[in-house]
Coordinates of C-alpha atoms and ligand atoms in Angstrom, one line a residue:
M410 CA 11.6 -21.5 -41.1
K411 CA 15.1 -21.7 -39.6
K412 CA 17.1 -18.5 -39.9
T413 CA 20.6 -17.4 -39.3
V414 CA 21.6 -14.1 -37.9
D415 CA 25.0 -12.4 -37.7
F416 CA 24.5 -11.1 -34.2
D417 CA 22.1 -11.4 -31.3
A418 CA 22.1 -7.6 -31.1
I419 CA 23.3 -4.6 -33.1
V420 CA 23.8 -1.4 -31.3
I421 CA 24.2 2.0 -32.9
G422 CA 26.6 4.5 -31.2
A423 CA 29.7 4.1 -29.0
G424 CA 28.9 6.8 -26.5
F425 CA 27.8 6.3 -22.9
S426 CA 24.7 4.3 -24.1
G427 CA 26.2 2.0 -26.7
L428 CA 29.3 1.1 -24.6
Y429 CA 27.3 0.1 -21.5
M430 CA 24.8 -1.8 -23.7
L431 CA 27.6 -3.7 -25.3
H432 CA 29.2 -4.6 -22.0
K433 CA 25.9 -5.7 -20.4
L434 CA 24.7 -7.9 -23.3
R435 CA 28.1 -9.4 -23.9
N436 CA 28.5 -10.3 -20.2
D437 CA 25.1 -12.1 -20.5
G438 CA 26.5 -14.2 -23.3
F439 CA 24.9 -12.4 -26.3
S440 CA 26.8 -11.7 -29.4
V441 CA 26.9 -7.9 -30.0
R442 CA 28.2 -5.5 -32.6
V443 CA 28.3 -1.8 -32.2
F444 CA 28.5 0.5 -35.2
E445 CA 29.9 4.0 -34.7
A446 CA 30.2 6.9 -37.2
G447 CA 33.1 8.5 -35.4
T448 CA 36.7 7.1 -35.4
D449 CA 36.6 6.4 -31.7
V450 CA 34.4 6.0 -28.6
G451 CA 32.8 9.0 -26.8
G452 CA 29.5 9.9 -28.6
T453 CA 28.5 13.4 -27.5
W454 CA 32.0 13.9 -26.0
Y455 CA 33.7 12.7 -29.1
W456 CA 31.9 15.2 -31.3
N457 CA 31.5 18.2 -29.0
R458 CA 35.1 19.4 -28.8
Y459 CA 34.1 23.1 -28.8
P460 CA 35.9 25.5 -26.5
G461 CA 34.4 25.5 -23.0
A462 CA 32.5 22.2 -23.4
R463 CA 31.9 20.6 -20.0
C464 CA 29.1 18.7 -18.2
D465 CA 26.4 20.5 -16.3
I466 CA 25.8 17.6 -13.9
E467 CA 28.5 17.2 -11.2
S468 CA 31.3 14.9 -12.4
I469 CA 30.8 12.5 -9.5
F470 CA 27.4 11.8 -10.9
Y471 CA 28.1 12.3 -14.6
C472 CA 29.8 8.9 -14.9
Y473 CA 28.9 5.2 -14.7
S474 CA 28.1 3.7 -11.3
F475 CA 27.8 0.0 -12.2
S476 CA 31.5 -0.9 -11.5
E477 CA 33.1 -0.3 -8.2
K478 CA 36.5 -0.8 -9.8
I479 CA 35.9 2.0 -12.4
T480 CA 34.5 4.3 -9.7
N481 CA 37.5 3.7 -7.5
N482 CA 40.1 4.0 -10.2
W483 CA 38.9 7.2 -11.7
T484 CA 39.3 10.6 -10.1
W485 CA 37.6 13.7 -11.4
S486 CA 39.6 16.9 -11.2
S487 CA 36.8 19.4 -11.0
R488 CA 33.1 19.8 -10.0
F489 CA 32.1 19.9 -13.7
A490 CA 34.6 18.1 -15.8
E491 CA 35.7 19.5 -19.2
Q492 CA 35.2 17.6 -22.4
P493 CA 38.8 16.2 -22.8
E494 CA 38.6 14.7 -19.3
I495 CA 35.2 13.1 -19.9
L496 CA 36.4 11.8 -23.2
S497 CA 39.5 10.3 -21.4
Y498 CA 37.2 8.7 -18.9
I499 CA 35.1 7.1 -21.7
N500 CA 38.3 5.8 -23.3
Y501 CA 39.5 4.4 -20.0
V502 CA 36.2 2.5 -19.6
A503 CA 36.4 1.2 -23.1
D504 CA 39.9 -0.1 -22.4
E505 CA 39.1 -1.4 -19.0
L506 CA 36.2 -3.5 -20.3
D507 CA 37.9 -4.4 -23.6
L508 CA 35.0 -3.0 -25.6
R509 CA 36.7 -1.9 -28.8
K510 CA 37.0 -5.4 -30.2
D511 CA 33.2 -5.4 -30.7
I512 CA 32.9 -1.9 -32.1
V513 CA 33.2 -1.0 -35.8
F514 CA 34.3 2.6 -36.1
N515 CA 33.9 4.9 -39.1
K516 CA 30.7 3.2 -40.1
R517 CA 27.4 5.0 -40.3
V518 CA 24.2 3.0 -40.1
Q519 CA 22.0 4.1 -43.1
S520 CA 19.0 1.9 -42.6
A521 CA 17.5 -0.7 -40.3
H522 CA 14.7 -2.7 -41.7
Y523 CA 12.7 -5.3 -39.8
D524 CA 12.0 -8.5 -41.7
E525 CA 8.8 -9.8 -40.2
Q526 CA 8.8 -13.1 -42.3
I527 CA 11.9 -14.3 -40.4
N528 CA 11.9 -11.9 -37.5
L529 CA 15.2 -10.2 -37.8
W530 CA 16.7 -6.8 -38.3
R531 CA 18.6 -6.1 -41.5
I532 CA 21.1 -3.2 -41.0
T533 CA 22.7 -1.5 -44.0
L534 CA 25.9 0.5 -43.5
D535 CA 27.3 3.4 -45.4
D536 CA 29.5 1.1 -47.4
Q537 CA 26.3 -0.8 -48.5
S538 CA 27.3 -3.9 -46.5
V539 CA 24.4 -5.6 -44.7
V540 CA 24.4 -7.2 -41.3
T541 CA 21.5 -8.9 -39.5
A542 CA 20.6 -9.2 -35.8
H543 CA 17.7 -10.4 -33.6
Y544 CA 17.7 -7.1 -31.6
F545 CA 18.2 -3.6 -32.9
I546 CA 19.2 -1.1 -30.2
T547 CA 19.7 2.6 -30.8
G548 CA 22.3 4.5 -28.6
V549 CA 22.2 7.6 -30.7
G550 CA 21.5 10.1 -27.9
Q551 CA 19.0 12.9 -28.1
L552 CA 21.4 15.7 -29.2
S553 CA 23.6 14.3 -32.0
S554 CA 22.0 15.7 -35.1
A555 CA 23.5 19.1 -35.5
N556 CA 21.2 21.9 -36.5
V557 CA 22.9 24.2 -38.9
P558 CA 20.2 26.7 -39.8
K559 CA 19.6 27.2 -43.5
M560 CA 21.1 30.7 -44.0
K561 CA 21.3 32.2 -47.4
G562 CA 24.9 32.5 -48.7
L563 CA 26.7 30.3 -46.2
E564 CA 28.2 28.4 -49.2
N565 CA 29.9 31.6 -50.3
Y566 CA 31.5 32.5 -47.0
K567 CA 35.3 32.6 -47.3
G568 CA 36.1 32.5 -43.5
E569 CA 36.2 29.5 -41.2
W570 CA 32.9 28.2 -39.9
Y571 CA 32.1 25.5 -37.4
H572 CA 29.1 23.9 -35.7
T573 CA 29.9 23.2 -32.1
G574 CA 28.5 19.7 -32.4
T575 CA 30.9 18.7 -35.1
W576 CA 33.9 20.7 -33.9
P577 CA 37.2 19.7 -35.6
K578 CA 39.9 17.6 -33.8
H579 CA 42.6 20.1 -34.9
E580 CA 43.4 23.1 -32.8
V581 CA 41.3 26.2 -33.8
S582 CA 43.1 29.5 -33.4
F583 CA 41.2 32.5 -32.3
E584 CA 44.1 34.9 -31.9
G585 CA 43.5 38.3 -33.6
K586 CA 40.3 37.1 -35.2
K587 CA 36.8 38.7 -35.4
V588 CA 34.5 35.9 -34.5
G589 CA 30.7 35.6 -34.6
V590 CA 28.8 33.2 -32.4
I591 CA 25.2 32.4 -33.4
G592 CA 23.1 30.9 -30.6
T593 CA 23.0 31.4 -26.8
G594 CA 21.8 28.1 -25.5
S595 CA 23.8 25.9 -23.1
T596 CA 26.5 25.6 -25.7
G597 CA 26.8 29.3 -26.6
V598 CA 26.8 30.1 -22.9
Q599 CA 29.9 27.8 -22.6
V600 CA 31.7 29.0 -25.8
I601 CA 31.2 32.7 -25.4
P602 CA 33.1 33.3 -22.1
T603 CA 35.8 30.8 -23.1
I604 CA 36.8 32.4 -26.4
A605 CA 36.1 36.1 -25.5
P606 CA 39.6 36.6 -23.9
K607 CA 41.3 35.0 -27.0
V608 CA 39.6 36.8 -29.9
K609 CA 40.1 40.2 -31.2
E610 CA 36.4 41.0 -31.4
L611 CA 33.4 38.8 -30.5
Y612 CA 29.9 39.3 -31.9
V613 CA 27.2 37.4 -30.2
F614 CA 24.1 36.9 -32.4
Q615 CA 21.3 36.3 -29.9
R616 CA 17.8 35.3 -30.9
T617 CA 16.4 34.5 -27.4
P618 CA 18.1 35.7 -24.2
Q619 CA 18.7 33.0 -21.6
Y620 CA 18.3 32.6 -17.9
S621 CA 21.5 31.1 -16.6
T622 CA 22.8 30.6 -13.1
P623 CA 26.4 30.1 -12.0
A624 CA 27.8 26.6 -12.1
Q625 CA 30.2 27.5 -9.3
N626 CA 32.7 25.2 -10.8
R627 CA 35.9 24.4 -8.8
P628 CA 38.7 21.9 -8.5
L629 CA 37.8 18.9 -6.3
P630 CA 40.0 18.7 -3.2
P631 CA 41.5 15.2 -2.5
E632 CA 39.6 14.9 0.8
Y633 CA 36.3 15.4 -1.0
V634 CA 37.3 12.9 -3.6
A635 CA 38.1 10.3 -0.9
E636 CA 34.8 11.0 0.8
T637 CA 32.8 10.5 -2.3
K638 CA 34.6 7.3 -3.1
A639 CA 33.9 6.0 0.4
K640 CA 30.2 6.7 0.0
A641 CA 29.9 5.5 -3.6
H642 CA 27.1 3.2 -2.8
E643 CA 25.0 6.0 -1.2
L644 CA 25.6 8.2 -4.3
K645 CA 24.6 5.4 -6.6
M646 CA 21.3 5.0 -4.8
L647 CA 20.6 8.8 -5.2
R648 CA 20.7 8.4 -9.0
T649 CA 17.5 6.3 -8.9
Q650 CA 15.8 8.0 -5.9
T651 CA 15.8 11.6 -7.0
P652 CA 14.0 13.5 -9.8
M653 CA 17.2 14.5 -11.7
G654 CA 19.4 11.5 -10.8
I655 CA 21.7 13.6 -8.7
D656 CA 22.0 14.5 -5.0
L657 CA 19.2 17.2 -5.2
M658 CA 15.6 17.1 -4.2
P659 CA 13.2 20.0 -5.0
G660 CA 12.8 22.4 -2.0
E661 CA 10.2 21.3 0.5
R662 CA 8.5 24.7 0.6
S663 CA 6.5 26.8 -1.8
T664 CA 8.0 30.0 -3.2
L665 CA 4.7 31.6 -2.1
E666 CA 4.7 30.6 1.5
V667 CA 7.8 32.5 2.6
T668 CA 8.4 36.2 3.2
K669 CA 10.1 38.4 0.6
E670 CA 13.2 38.6 2.8
E671 CA 13.4 34.8 3.2
R672 CA 12.9 34.3 -0.5
L673 CA 15.7 36.6 -1.4
R674 CA 18.0 34.9 1.1
D675 CA 17.1 31.5 -0.1
F676 CA 17.6 32.4 -3.8
E677 CA 21.0 34.0 -2.9
Y678 CA 22.0 30.9 -1.1
T679 CA 21.2 28.5 -4.0
W680 CA 22.7 31.0 -6.5
Q681 CA 26.0 30.8 -4.5
K682 CA 25.7 27.0 -4.1
G683 CA 25.7 26.5 -7.8
A684 CA 24.9 23.3 -9.8
H685 CA 21.2 22.8 -10.2
S686 CA 20.4 24.2 -6.7
F687 CA 18.7 27.3 -7.9
V688 CA 15.8 25.6 -9.9
N689 CA 15.3 23.5 -6.8
T690 CA 15.1 26.3 -4.3
Y691 CA 11.3 25.7 -3.9
Y692 CA 9.3 22.9 -5.2
D693 CA 6.9 25.0 -7.3
I694 CA 9.2 27.0 -9.5
I695 CA 8.6 25.0 -12.6
F696 CA 4.9 24.5 -11.9
D697 CA 3.4 27.7 -10.7
P698 CA 3.6 30.9 -12.8
E699 CA 3.6 33.1 -9.8
A700 CA 6.4 31.1 -8.1
N701 CA 8.3 31.1 -11.3
Q702 CA 8.0 34.9 -11.6
H703 CA 9.9 35.3 -8.3
A704 CA 12.7 33.0 -9.5
S705 CA 12.8 34.8 -12.9
E706 CA 12.9 38.2 -11.3
F707 CA 15.8 37.2 -9.1
I708 CA 17.9 36.2 -12.1
K709 CA 16.9 39.3 -14.0
S710 CA 18.0 41.4 -11.1
K711 CA 21.3 39.5 -11.1
I712 CA 21.8 40.2 -14.9
H713 CA 21.3 43.9 -14.3
E714 CA 23.7 43.8 -11.4
I715 CA 26.4 42.0 -13.3
V716 CA 26.2 43.6 -16.7
K717 CA 27.4 47.2 -16.5
D718 CA 25.8 48.6 -19.6
P719 CA 22.1 49.0 -18.8
E720 CA 21.0 48.7 -22.5
M721 CA 23.0 45.5 -22.9
A722 CA 21.6 44.1 -19.7
K723 CA 18.1 44.8 -21.0
E724 CA 18.9 43.0 -24.3
L725 CA 20.2 40.0 -22.3
T726 CA 17.1 39.8 -20.1
P727 CA 14.7 36.9 -20.9
D728 CA 10.9 37.3 -20.7
Y729 CA 9.5 33.8 -20.5
Y730 CA 9.3 31.2 -17.7
Y731 CA 12.7 30.4 -16.1
G732 CA 13.6 26.6 -16.0
A733 CA 11.1 25.6 -18.7
R734 CA 14.0 25.1 -21.0
R735 CA 16.7 23.0 -19.6
P736 CA 18.3 25.3 -17.0
I737 CA 21.7 26.6 -18.0
L738 CA 24.7 26.7 -15.7
D739 CA 27.5 29.1 -16.6
T740 CA 30.9 30.4 -15.6
N741 CA 31.1 34.1 -16.2
Y742 CA 28.5 34.3 -19.0
F743 CA 26.9 37.6 -18.1
E744 CA 30.3 39.0 -16.9
T745 CA 31.7 38.4 -20.4
F746 CA 29.4 41.1 -21.8
N747 CA 31.4 43.7 -19.8
R748 CA 34.4 43.1 -21.9
E749 CA 35.3 45.8 -24.4
N750 CA 35.7 43.3 -27.2
V751 CA 32.3 41.7 -26.8
N752 CA 29.3 42.9 -28.8
L753 CA 25.7 41.8 -28.7
V754 CA 23.4 41.7 -31.7
N755 CA 19.7 41.1 -31.1
V756 CA 18.7 39.2 -34.2
K757 CA 15.1 39.4 -33.3
K758 CA 15.3 43.1 -33.9
D759 CA 18.1 43.2 -36.4
Q760 CA 17.6 40.0 -38.4
I761 CA 20.3 38.0 -40.1
Q762 CA 19.6 38.4 -43.8
Q763 CA 22.4 36.4 -45.2
I764 CA 25.9 35.2 -44.9
T765 CA 28.2 37.0 -47.3
E766 CA 31.7 36.2 -48.4
K767 CA 33.1 38.2 -45.6
G768 CA 30.6 37.8 -42.7
I769 CA 27.0 38.4 -41.7
Q770 CA 24.6 40.9 -43.1
T771 CA 21.8 41.8 -40.8
S772 CA 19.0 44.2 -41.6
N773 CA 21.0 47.2 -40.2
Q774 CA 24.6 46.3 -40.6
H775 CA 27.4 44.1 -42.1
Y776 CA 29.7 42.3 -39.7
D777 CA 33.1 41.4 -41.1
L778 CA 34.0 38.1 -39.5
D779 CA 37.0 35.7 -39.8
M780 CA 35.0 32.9 -38.2
I781 CA 31.4 32.0 -37.6
I782 CA 30.5 29.5 -34.8
F783 CA 27.1 28.0 -35.0
A784 CA 26.0 27.2 -31.5
T785 CA 22.6 26.6 -32.9
G786 CA 21.9 23.3 -31.1
Y787 CA 20.4 20.1 -32.4
D788 CA 17.4 18.6 -34.2
G789 CA 16.7 17.1 -30.8
I790 CA 15.2 13.8 -29.6
T791 CA 13.7 12.6 -32.9
G792 CA 16.4 14.0 -35.1
P793 CA 19.1 11.3 -34.6
L794 CA 16.5 8.5 -35.1
F795 CA 15.1 10.1 -38.3
K796 CA 18.6 10.3 -39.8
I797 CA 18.4 6.5 -40.1
D798 CA 15.8 4.9 -42.3
I799 CA 14.2 2.7 -39.6
R800 CA 11.3 0.5 -40.8
G801 CA 9.2 -1.8 -38.8
K802 CA 6.3 -4.1 -39.7
G803 CA 4.7 -3.6 -43.1
G804 CA 7.7 -1.6 -44.2
V805 CA 6.4 1.5 -42.3
S806 CA 9.1 3.9 -41.3
L807 CA 9.5 5.5 -37.9
K808 CA 9.2 8.9 -39.6
E809 CA 5.8 7.8 -41.1
K810 CA 4.6 6.3 -37.9
W811 CA 5.5 9.4 -35.9
E812 CA 4.2 11.7 -38.6
N813 CA 7.6 13.4 -39.0
G814 CA 7.7 14.1 -35.3
A815 CA 4.2 15.6 -34.9
N816 CA 2.8 12.4 -33.3
V817 CA 5.5 10.6 -31.5
R818 CA 4.3 7.6 -29.5
T819 CA 6.5 5.3 -27.4
Y820 CA 6.2 2.9 -24.5
L821 CA 8.5 4.2 -21.7
G822 CA 10.6 5.9 -24.4
L823 CA 12.3 2.5 -24.8
A824 CA 10.1 0.8 -27.5
T825 CA 7.4 1.6 -30.0
A826 CA 4.6 -0.5 -31.4
G827 CA 5.2 -1.9 -34.9
F828 CA 8.9 -2.1 -34.3
P829 CA 9.5 -5.5 -32.7
N830 CA 12.8 -6.3 -30.9
M831 CA 13.9 -2.7 -31.3
F832 CA 14.9 -0.7 -28.2
M833 CA 15.9 3.0 -27.8
I834 CA 18.2 4.1 -25.1
V835 CA 17.2 7.6 -24.0
G836 CA 14.4 7.6 -26.6
P837 CA 11.6 10.1 -26.9
E838 CA 9.4 10.2 -23.8
S839 CA 11.9 8.6 -21.5
A840 CA 13.0 10.4 -18.3
T841 CA 16.1 12.4 -19.2
L842 CA 15.7 15.8 -17.7
G843 CA 18.7 15.6 -15.4
N844 CA 21.7 13.2 -15.3
F845 CA 21.8 11.6 -18.8
V846 CA 24.3 9.0 -17.6
A847 CA 22.1 7.8 -14.8
A848 CA 19.2 7.6 -17.3
I849 CA 21.3 5.6 -19.7
E850 CA 22.5 3.2 -17.0
Q851 CA 18.9 2.5 -16.0
H852 CA 17.6 2.1 -19.6
V853 CA 20.5 -0.2 -20.5
E854 CA 20.0 -2.4 -17.4
W855 CA 16.2 -2.5 -18.1
I856 CA 16.7 -3.5 -21.7
S857 CA 19.3 -6.1 -21.0
D858 CA 17.1 -7.6 -18.2
F859 CA 14.3 -7.8 -20.7
V860 CA 16.4 -9.5 -23.4
H861 CA 17.7 -11.9 -20.8
Y862 CA 14.1 -12.6 -19.6
A863 CA 13.1 -13.2 -23.2
R864 CA 15.9 -15.7 -23.7
T865 CA 15.0 -17.7 -20.5
Q866 CA 11.3 -17.7 -21.5
V867 CA 12.1 -18.6 -25.1
I868 CA 10.3 -15.5 -26.2
D869 CA 11.3 -14.5 -29.7
I870 CA 9.2 -11.4 -30.4
I871 CA 8.9 -8.4 -28.1
E872 CA 6.6 -5.6 -29.2
A873 CA 5.0 -2.7 -27.3
N874 CA 1.2 -2.8 -27.5
E875 CA -0.3 0.2 -29.3
K876 CA -3.0 0.8 -26.7
D877 CA -0.4 0.9 -23.9
E878 CA 1.9 3.3 -25.7
I879 CA -1.0 5.6 -26.5
Q880 CA -1.8 5.6 -22.8
Y881 CA 1.9 6.1 -21.9
S882 CA 2.3 9.1 -24.3
K883 CA -0.9 10.6 -23.0
T884 CA 0.5 10.3 -19.4
C885 CA 3.7 12.0 -20.5
K886 CA 1.8 14.9 -22.0
E887 CA -0.5 15.2 -18.9
I888 CA 2.5 15.3 -16.6
A889 CA 4.2 18.0 -18.8
D890 CA 1.0 20.0 -19.0
Q891 CA 1.1 20.4 -15.2
T892 CA 4.5 22.2 -15.6
L893 CA 5.6 25.3 -17.4
F894 CA 7.6 23.3 -19.9
T895 CA 4.8 23.1 -22.4
K896 CA 4.3 26.9 -22.2
V897 CA 7.8 27.8 -23.6
D898 CA 9.5 27.0 -27.0
S899 CA 12.7 25.0 -26.8
W900 CA 14.5 22.1 -28.4
F901 CA 12.1 19.9 -26.4
T902 CA 9.2 21.3 -28.5
G903 CA 11.3 21.4 -31.8
S904 CA 10.9 25.1 -32.1
N905 CA 14.6 25.7 -32.6
V906 CA 14.7 23.9 -36.0
E907 CA 13.1 25.6 -39.0
G908 CA 10.1 23.6 -40.4
K909 CA 10.1 21.0 -37.6
P910 CA 6.6 20.0 -36.7
K911 CA 5.6 20.8 -33.1
P912 CA 4.9 17.5 -31.3
K913 CA 1.3 16.9 -30.1
G914 CA 2.7 15.3 -26.9
F915 CA 5.7 16.2 -24.8
L916 CA 8.9 14.2 -25.6
I917 CA 10.4 14.0 -22.1
Y918 CA 8.8 12.1 -19.1
L919 CA 8.9 14.9 -16.5
A920 CA 7.7 13.1 -13.4
G921 CA 11.4 12.5 -12.6
F922 CA 13.9 9.7 -12.7
H923 CA 12.7 8.2 -9.5
E924 CA 9.1 7.9 -10.8
F925 CA 10.2 6.6 -14.2
F926 CA 12.4 3.9 -12.5
K927 CA 9.5 2.9 -10.3
V928 CA 7.0 2.7 -13.3
S929 CA 9.4 0.8 -15.6
N930 CA 10.5 -1.6 -12.8
E931 CA 6.9 -2.4 -12.0
I932 CA 6.2 -3.1 -15.6
A933 CA 9.2 -5.5 -15.7
A934 CA 8.1 -7.1 -12.4
N935 CA 4.6 -7.7 -13.9
G936 CA 6.1 -9.8 -16.7
Y937 CA 6.7 -6.8 -19.0
Q938 CA 3.1 -5.7 -19.0
G939 CA 2.2 -3.6 -22.0
F940 CA 4.3 -5.7 -24.3
K941 CA 3.2 -8.5 -26.6
L942 CA 5.6 -11.4 -26.0
E943 CA 5.5 -14.2 -28.6
K944 CA 7.1 -17.5 -28.4
S945 CA 8.3 -19.0 -31.6
A946 CA 11.0 -21.6 -30.9
D947 CA 11.6 -22.2 -34.6
L948 CA 12.6 -18.7 -35.1
V949 CA 15.3 -18.5 -32.4
G950 CA 18.5 -17.6 -34.1
Ligands
N01_1291 O1 21.2 24.3 -28.2 P1 19.8 25.1 -27.9 P2 22.5 24.0 -27.3 N1 19.3 32.1 -35.9 O2 18.8 24.6 -28.8 C1 19.8 29.7 -31.4 C2 22.7 20.1 -24.0 N2 24.0 20.7 -23.7 O3 23.4 23.3 -28.1 O4 16.4 30.0 -28.4 C3 19.7 32.6 -34.7 O5 19.5 25.2 -26.4 C4 18.7 29.4 -30.5 O6 17.8 30.4 -30.5 P3 16.3 30.2 -29.9 C5 21.7 20.6 -23.0 O7 20.7 19.6 -22.7 C6 24.5 20.4 -22.5 O8 22.9 25.3 -26.7 O9 15.8 28.9 -30.6 N3 19.8 31.8 -33.6 C7 19.4 29.2 -29.2 O10 19.9 30.4 -28.7 C8 21.1 21.7 -23.8 O11 19.8 22.1 -23.4 C9 25.7 20.9 -22.1 O12 15.5 31.4 -30.3 C10 19.4 30.5 -33.7 C11 20.7 28.4 -29.7 O13 20.8 28.7 -31.1 C12 21.1 21.1 -25.2 O14 22.4 20.4 -25.2 C13 26.4 21.8 -22.9 C14 19.0 30.0 -34.9 C15 20.5 26.9 -29.6 O15 20.3 26.6 -28.3 C16 21.1 22.1 -26.3 O16 21.9 23.2 -26.1 C17 25.8 22.1 -24.1 C18 18.9 30.9 -36.0 N4 18.5 30.4 -37.2 C19 24.6 21.5 -24.5 N5 18.8 28.7 -34.8 C20 26.3 20.5 -20.9 O17 26.6 21.4 -20.1 C21 19.0 28.4 -33.5 N6 19.4 29.5 -32.8 C22 26.2 19.1 -20.5

């Protein structure tokens, strides 16, 4: 049967992933259309406009590296760029590469169904129009499905309320207001110190205290910028040769082989150095409970040193393994709790019972609030994919195949059996613990190389083998089980979303970017081992 398709590839999302995917495939001569729910490019950085939003990977790494021209033409102002600057950068890239002409904004993809009779993907948009493509590629990110907890009474609340991940474009005023922030993850830790000086009264509703180390953010001096541009090639190499896709390797020594004095000196050094240096002080911090305890105790002592009220310091002190949630970097987070206008509510002890017309009712007290900010995170990793009705062979949905998230199985996090010609950028079980943009660049290049290879070999159907993905998922879990990540609840394990099933596996490949790149490149070099490749010249669109 001869078929016609609208596009060679349809990509969802115009963030870092979708934009680069569009550029790569288009350069290779494929017809591509990107659909984006927002009104402009940016993805995460389009939606997350909350006060204090900035990257936690150094700006010189948190950007594309594929174009010398873009690298040379763009100058970051600070070590960790703020959201408006990152969004300007993404806009600059979109203009520079003339990407907008192939992006349809304001369009949400509702469903993507694979038609196995004629081997194409049929994509339905929110205006019920249908487009078809040979390849279906998701660039929806891991953290784009906002988690607004089901709290009784929210619909009756008369004040303003916002989720950080869908922050409005208009200016939000805090002056003279009593504001409640629910959630103290990376987002809450950025919002709280930023708005504390602006609000009349701030109430932080904390369920789990956080370990956080100082980002040590600062403006970038011109000579440093010149130096990084001169060694752009070297920095690019580091993205693929290090575990986190940045210029850091885990320490060479064990926490347990040094004296107490050395340990304190080393921890103090990495604490002052900032970025993700602290978690990398010694190689065993996220593997060995005893090593971890030393790092945890150091941070706990810092919390007690910084926070003047000993009771408050105690409430802010975590009691689980440090680093086993994505490590948080802050600017003046713990210091903010010394302000007169900042109050801490431990909602594990004093539970939120309901939202009232005027604020929040806990078991012990009513808090009158003009504004509530939900910094409650995301239905992570699987959430953005499950928001779309994706169906593969036999009409089976991704949700069904992955048992609602309890049994996720992928091959390299990039593909999954039963869903031919579908690729996921930063999908579940890919290596993303670190520099997301470096991960995205590698995934996009790997996918576009594969698609290019398929075209040259006249391969029409690409599908991961079930047996290989079962083995890959097993490996992912085995790697994670050697770390402390599987011993702590977090958005990686879905524990932050009420009713979300705990995955049997672990949804991030934790052996590091460098290992992931090696494994995925070897698979490619071996003729895409682990994939079924079918030639069917008649079906070529
Ligand atoms: O989300 P989180 P996030 N009642 O899930 C609490 C990236 N990121 O948006 O810990 C009360 O970590 C929840 O409590 P608990 C980064 O990868 C990057 O902060 O589940 N509280 C927790 O305190 C990060 O890891 C940057 O007990 C409730 C908080 O809300 C990821 O995004 C900046 C609750 C959610 O924390 C997620 O971070 C920001 C409830 N019903 C984010 N439900 C950069 O710097 C949830 N919570 C690049």
